[in-house]
Tab-separated table of C-alpha atoms in Angstrom:
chain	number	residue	atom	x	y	z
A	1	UNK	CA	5.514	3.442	18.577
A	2	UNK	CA	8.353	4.946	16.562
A	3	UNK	CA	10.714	7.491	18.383
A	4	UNK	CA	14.412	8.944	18.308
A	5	UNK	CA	15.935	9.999	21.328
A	6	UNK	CA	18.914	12.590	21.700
A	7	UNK	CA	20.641	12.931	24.768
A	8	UNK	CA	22.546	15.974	24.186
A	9	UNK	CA	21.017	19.138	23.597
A	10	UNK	CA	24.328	21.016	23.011
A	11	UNK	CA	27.459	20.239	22.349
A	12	UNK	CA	30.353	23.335	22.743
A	13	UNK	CA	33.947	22.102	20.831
A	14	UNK	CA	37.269	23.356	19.205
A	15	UNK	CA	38.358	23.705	16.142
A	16	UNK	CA	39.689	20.360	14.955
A	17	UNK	CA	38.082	18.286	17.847
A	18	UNK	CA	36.546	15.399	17.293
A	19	UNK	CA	32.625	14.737	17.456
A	20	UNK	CA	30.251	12.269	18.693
A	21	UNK	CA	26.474	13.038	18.851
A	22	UNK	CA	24.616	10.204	20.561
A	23	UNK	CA	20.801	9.138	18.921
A	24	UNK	CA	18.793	5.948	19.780
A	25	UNK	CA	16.225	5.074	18.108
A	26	UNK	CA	12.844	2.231	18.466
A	27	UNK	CA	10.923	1.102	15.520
A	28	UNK	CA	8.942	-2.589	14.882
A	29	UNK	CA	9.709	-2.073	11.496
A	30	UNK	CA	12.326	-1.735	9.152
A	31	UNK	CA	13.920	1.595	9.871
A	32	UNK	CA	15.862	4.742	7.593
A	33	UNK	CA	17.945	6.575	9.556
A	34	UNK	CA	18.523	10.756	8.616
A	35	UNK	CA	20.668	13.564	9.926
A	36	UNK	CA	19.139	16.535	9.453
A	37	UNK	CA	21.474	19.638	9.820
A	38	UNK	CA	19.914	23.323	10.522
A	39	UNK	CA	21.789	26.450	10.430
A	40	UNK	CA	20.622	29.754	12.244
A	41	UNK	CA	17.187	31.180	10.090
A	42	UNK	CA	17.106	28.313	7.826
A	43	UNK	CA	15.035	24.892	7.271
A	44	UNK	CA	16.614	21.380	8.133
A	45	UNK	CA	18.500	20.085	5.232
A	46	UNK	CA	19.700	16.551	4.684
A	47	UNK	CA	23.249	15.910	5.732
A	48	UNK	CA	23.030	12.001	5.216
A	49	UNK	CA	20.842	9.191	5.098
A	50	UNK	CA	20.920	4.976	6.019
A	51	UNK	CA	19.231	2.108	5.169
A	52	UNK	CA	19.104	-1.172	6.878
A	53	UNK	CA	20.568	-1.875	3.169
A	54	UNK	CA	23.800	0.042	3.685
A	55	UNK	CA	24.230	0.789	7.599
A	56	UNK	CA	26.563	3.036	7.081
A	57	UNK	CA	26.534	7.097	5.535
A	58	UNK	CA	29.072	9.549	5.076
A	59	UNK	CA	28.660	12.982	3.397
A	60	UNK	CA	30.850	16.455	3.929
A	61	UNK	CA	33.746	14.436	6.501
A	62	UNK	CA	30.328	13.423	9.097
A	63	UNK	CA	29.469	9.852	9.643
A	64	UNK	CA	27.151	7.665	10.488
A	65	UNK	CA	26.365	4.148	11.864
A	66	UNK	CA	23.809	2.138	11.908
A	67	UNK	CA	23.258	-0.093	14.469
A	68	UNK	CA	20.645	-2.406	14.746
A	69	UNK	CA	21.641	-4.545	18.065
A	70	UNK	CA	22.269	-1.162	19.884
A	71	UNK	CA	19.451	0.644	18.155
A	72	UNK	CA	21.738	3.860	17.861
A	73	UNK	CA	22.767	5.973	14.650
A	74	UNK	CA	25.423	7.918	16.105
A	75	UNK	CA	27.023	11.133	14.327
A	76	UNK	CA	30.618	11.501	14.129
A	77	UNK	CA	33.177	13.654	12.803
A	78	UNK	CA	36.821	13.819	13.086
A	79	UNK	CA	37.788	17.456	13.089
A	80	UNK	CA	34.976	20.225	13.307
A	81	UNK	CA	35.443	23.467	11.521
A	82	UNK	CA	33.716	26.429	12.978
A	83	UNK	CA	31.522	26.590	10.024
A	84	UNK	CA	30.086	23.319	11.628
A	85	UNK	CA	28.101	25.268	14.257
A	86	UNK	CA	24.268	24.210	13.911
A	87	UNK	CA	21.842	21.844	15.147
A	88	UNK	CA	21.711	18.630	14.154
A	89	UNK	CA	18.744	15.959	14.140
A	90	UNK	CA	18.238	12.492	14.258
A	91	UNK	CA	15.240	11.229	11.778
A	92	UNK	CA	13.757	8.301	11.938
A	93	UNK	CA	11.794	6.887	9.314
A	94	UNK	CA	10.056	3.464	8.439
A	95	UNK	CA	8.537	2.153	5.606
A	96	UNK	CA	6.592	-0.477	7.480
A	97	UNK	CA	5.063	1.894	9.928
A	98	UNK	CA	4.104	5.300	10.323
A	99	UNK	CA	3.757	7.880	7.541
A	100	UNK	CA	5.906	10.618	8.248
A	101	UNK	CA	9.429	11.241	9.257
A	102	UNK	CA	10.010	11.516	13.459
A	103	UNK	CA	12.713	14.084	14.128
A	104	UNK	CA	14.785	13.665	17.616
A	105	UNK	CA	14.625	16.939	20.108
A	106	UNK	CA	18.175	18.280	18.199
A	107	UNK	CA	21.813	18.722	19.416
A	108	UNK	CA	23.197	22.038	19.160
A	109	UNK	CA	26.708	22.102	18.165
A	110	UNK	CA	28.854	25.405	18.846
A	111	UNK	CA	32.129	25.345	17.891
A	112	UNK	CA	34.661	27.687	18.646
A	113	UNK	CA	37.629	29.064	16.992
B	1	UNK	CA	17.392	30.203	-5.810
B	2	UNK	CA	14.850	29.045	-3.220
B	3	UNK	CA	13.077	25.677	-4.193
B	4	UNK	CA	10.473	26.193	-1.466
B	5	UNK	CA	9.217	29.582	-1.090
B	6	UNK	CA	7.107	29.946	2.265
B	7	UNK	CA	5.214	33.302	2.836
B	8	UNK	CA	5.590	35.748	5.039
B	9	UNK	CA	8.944	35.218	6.736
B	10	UNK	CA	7.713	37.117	9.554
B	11	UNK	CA	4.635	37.824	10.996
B	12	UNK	CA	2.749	38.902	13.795
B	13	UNK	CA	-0.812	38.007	14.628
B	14	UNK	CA	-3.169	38.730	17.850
B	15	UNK	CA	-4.761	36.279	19.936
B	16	UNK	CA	-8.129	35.139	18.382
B	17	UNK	CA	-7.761	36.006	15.098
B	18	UNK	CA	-6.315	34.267	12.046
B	19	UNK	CA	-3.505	33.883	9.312
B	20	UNK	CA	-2.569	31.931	6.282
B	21	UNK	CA	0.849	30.634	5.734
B	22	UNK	CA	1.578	30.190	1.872
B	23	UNK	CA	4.105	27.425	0.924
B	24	UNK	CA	4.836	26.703	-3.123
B	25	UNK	CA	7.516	23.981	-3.999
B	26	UNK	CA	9.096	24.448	-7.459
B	27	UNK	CA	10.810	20.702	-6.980
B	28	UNK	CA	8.207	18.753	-9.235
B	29	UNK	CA	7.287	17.267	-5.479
B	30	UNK	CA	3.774	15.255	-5.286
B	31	UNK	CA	4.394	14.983	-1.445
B	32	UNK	CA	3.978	18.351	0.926
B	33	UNK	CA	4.106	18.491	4.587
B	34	UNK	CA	4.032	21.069	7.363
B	35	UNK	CA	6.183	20.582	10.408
B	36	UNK	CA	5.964	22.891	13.355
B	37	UNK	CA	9.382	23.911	15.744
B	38	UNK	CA	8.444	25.598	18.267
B	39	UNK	CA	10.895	26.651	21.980
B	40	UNK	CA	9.476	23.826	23.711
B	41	UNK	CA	9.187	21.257	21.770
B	42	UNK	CA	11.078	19.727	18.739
B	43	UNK	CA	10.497	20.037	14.987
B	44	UNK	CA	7.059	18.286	14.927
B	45	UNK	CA	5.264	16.839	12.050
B	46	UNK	CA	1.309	18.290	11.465
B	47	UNK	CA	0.443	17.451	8.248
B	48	UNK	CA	1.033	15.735	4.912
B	49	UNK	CA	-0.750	15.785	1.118
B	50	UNK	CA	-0.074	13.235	-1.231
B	51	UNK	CA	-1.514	14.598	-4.676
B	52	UNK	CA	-3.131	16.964	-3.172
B	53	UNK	CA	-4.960	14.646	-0.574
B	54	UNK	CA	-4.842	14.816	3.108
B	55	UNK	CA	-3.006	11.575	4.035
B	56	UNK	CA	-1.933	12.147	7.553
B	57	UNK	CA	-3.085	14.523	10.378
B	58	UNK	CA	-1.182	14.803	13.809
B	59	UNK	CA	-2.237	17.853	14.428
B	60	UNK	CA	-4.725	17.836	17.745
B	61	UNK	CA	-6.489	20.561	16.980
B	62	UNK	CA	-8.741	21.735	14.072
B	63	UNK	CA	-7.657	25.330	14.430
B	64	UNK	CA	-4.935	24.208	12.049
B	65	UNK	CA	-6.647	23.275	8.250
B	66	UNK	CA	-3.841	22.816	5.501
B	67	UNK	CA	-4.933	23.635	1.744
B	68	UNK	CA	-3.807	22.558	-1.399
B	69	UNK	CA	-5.158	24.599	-4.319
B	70	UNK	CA	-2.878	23.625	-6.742
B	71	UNK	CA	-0.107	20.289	-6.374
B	72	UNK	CA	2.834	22.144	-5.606
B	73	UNK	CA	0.896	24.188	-3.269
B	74	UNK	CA	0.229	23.580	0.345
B	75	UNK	CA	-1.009	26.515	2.481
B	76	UNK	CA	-1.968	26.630	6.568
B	77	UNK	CA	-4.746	28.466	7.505
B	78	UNK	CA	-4.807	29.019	11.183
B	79	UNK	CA	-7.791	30.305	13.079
B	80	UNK	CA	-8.556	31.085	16.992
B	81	UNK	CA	-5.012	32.252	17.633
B	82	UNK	CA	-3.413	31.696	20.891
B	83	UNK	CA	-0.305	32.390	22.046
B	84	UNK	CA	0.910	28.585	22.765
B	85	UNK	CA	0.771	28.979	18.619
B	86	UNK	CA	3.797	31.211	18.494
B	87	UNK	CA	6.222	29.241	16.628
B	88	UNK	CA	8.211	28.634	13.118
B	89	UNK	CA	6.392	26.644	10.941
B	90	UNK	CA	8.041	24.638	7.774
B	91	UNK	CA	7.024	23.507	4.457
B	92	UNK	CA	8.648	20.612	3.321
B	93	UNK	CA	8.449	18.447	0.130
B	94	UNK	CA	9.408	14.737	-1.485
B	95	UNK	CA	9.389	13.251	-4.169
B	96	UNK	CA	6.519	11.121	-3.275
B	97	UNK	CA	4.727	10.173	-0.036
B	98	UNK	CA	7.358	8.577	1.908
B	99	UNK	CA	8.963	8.239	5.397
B	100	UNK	CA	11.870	7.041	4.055
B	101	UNK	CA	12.825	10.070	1.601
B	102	UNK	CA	14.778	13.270	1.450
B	103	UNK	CA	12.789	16.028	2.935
B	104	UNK	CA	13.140	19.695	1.594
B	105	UNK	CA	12.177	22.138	3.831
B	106	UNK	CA	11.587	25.949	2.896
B	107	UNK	CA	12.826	28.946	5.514
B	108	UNK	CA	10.005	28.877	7.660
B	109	UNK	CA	7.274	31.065	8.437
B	110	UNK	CA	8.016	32.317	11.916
B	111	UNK	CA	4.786	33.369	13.671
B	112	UNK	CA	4.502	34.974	17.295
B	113	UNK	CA	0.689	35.835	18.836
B	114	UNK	CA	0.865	38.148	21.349
């Protein structure tokens, strides 16, 4: 069956460090990748999305990657601000199977002034 | 302004008895969903209504009945309260019924059972 996996449950940085937040994914099908950001007392809210059309997302200086021969859809950004801090999820998706959107266990990122 | 309102924000329940969460999406949404995050476990999916029909249940027990009174409505009636029930529980809404679409979620509806 479908299902994201995130190594990292938290994830303590600088200001101005660089990120990397590792998700694989498995899916028969033909998968949509999310990142899902979530800030202390709120919901999840989109931070990007990719389809096996583009492979590759960028929104507010985070990207992401695509893979398909490594299965991963890694999160990256080049300098974190400490506005930053919140956990982030890896979403999987498929149109071909399953009807609802899988969300990874979450990575906490803390970062520090 | 909040697109998703989800009602209470807070509450409080003891074991065996039962609550109603209230979720209303002012997006123009014909999908809803309920997702569940509790300290053990990740955000995970229970329900989704498609015009206001069940199309997908994950949700092991029947404790937990969703109901949709109106389309941009999608409440969660839970009876037979235990403690292992203590979590936050989202609303969430797209465009259509989709695993491949933006989610909006509301606040969440934070419940503990003592």
């Amino acid at each position: 069956g479908n299902s994201v996996t995130q190594m990292q449950g938290q994830v303590t940085l600088s200001e101005e460090e660089f990120l990397f937040i590792n998700c694989t994914y498995s899916t028969t099908g033909y998968p949509t990748l999310f990142w899902y950001v979530q800030y202390p007392g709120e919901g999840p809210q989109l931070l990007l999305k990719v389809t096996t059309a583009n492979n590759k997302g960028s929104s507010r200086g985070f990207e992401a990657t695509y893979d398909k021969g490594t299965t991963s859809f890694h999160l990256q950004k080049a300098s974190v601000q400490e506005s930053d801090s919140a956990v982030y999820y890896c979403v999987l998706g498929d149109r071909n199977s399953g009807t609802y959107q899988r969300f990874g266990t979450g990575t906490k990122l803390q970062v520090v002034p | 302004d909040p697109k998703i309102i989800q009602k209470p924000k807070y509450l409080v329940a003891v074991t065996g008895s039962e609550k109603i969460l209230i979720c209303e999406q002012y997006l123009g949404h014909n999908a809803m969903y309920w997702y569940r995050q509790s300290a053990k476990k990740p955000l995970e999916f229970m329900f989704s209504y498609s015009y206001q029909k069940l199309m997908d249940n994950q949700t092991a027990s029947s404790r937990f009945q969703p109901q949709s009174s109106k389309k941009n409505h999608l409440d969660l009636q839970i009876t037979a309260l235990k403690p292992d029930d203590s979590a936050t529980y989202f609303c969430a809404s797209s465009q259509d019924q989709t695993n491949t679409g933006q989610l909006y979620f509301g606040e969440g509806s934070k419940l503990t059972v003592l």
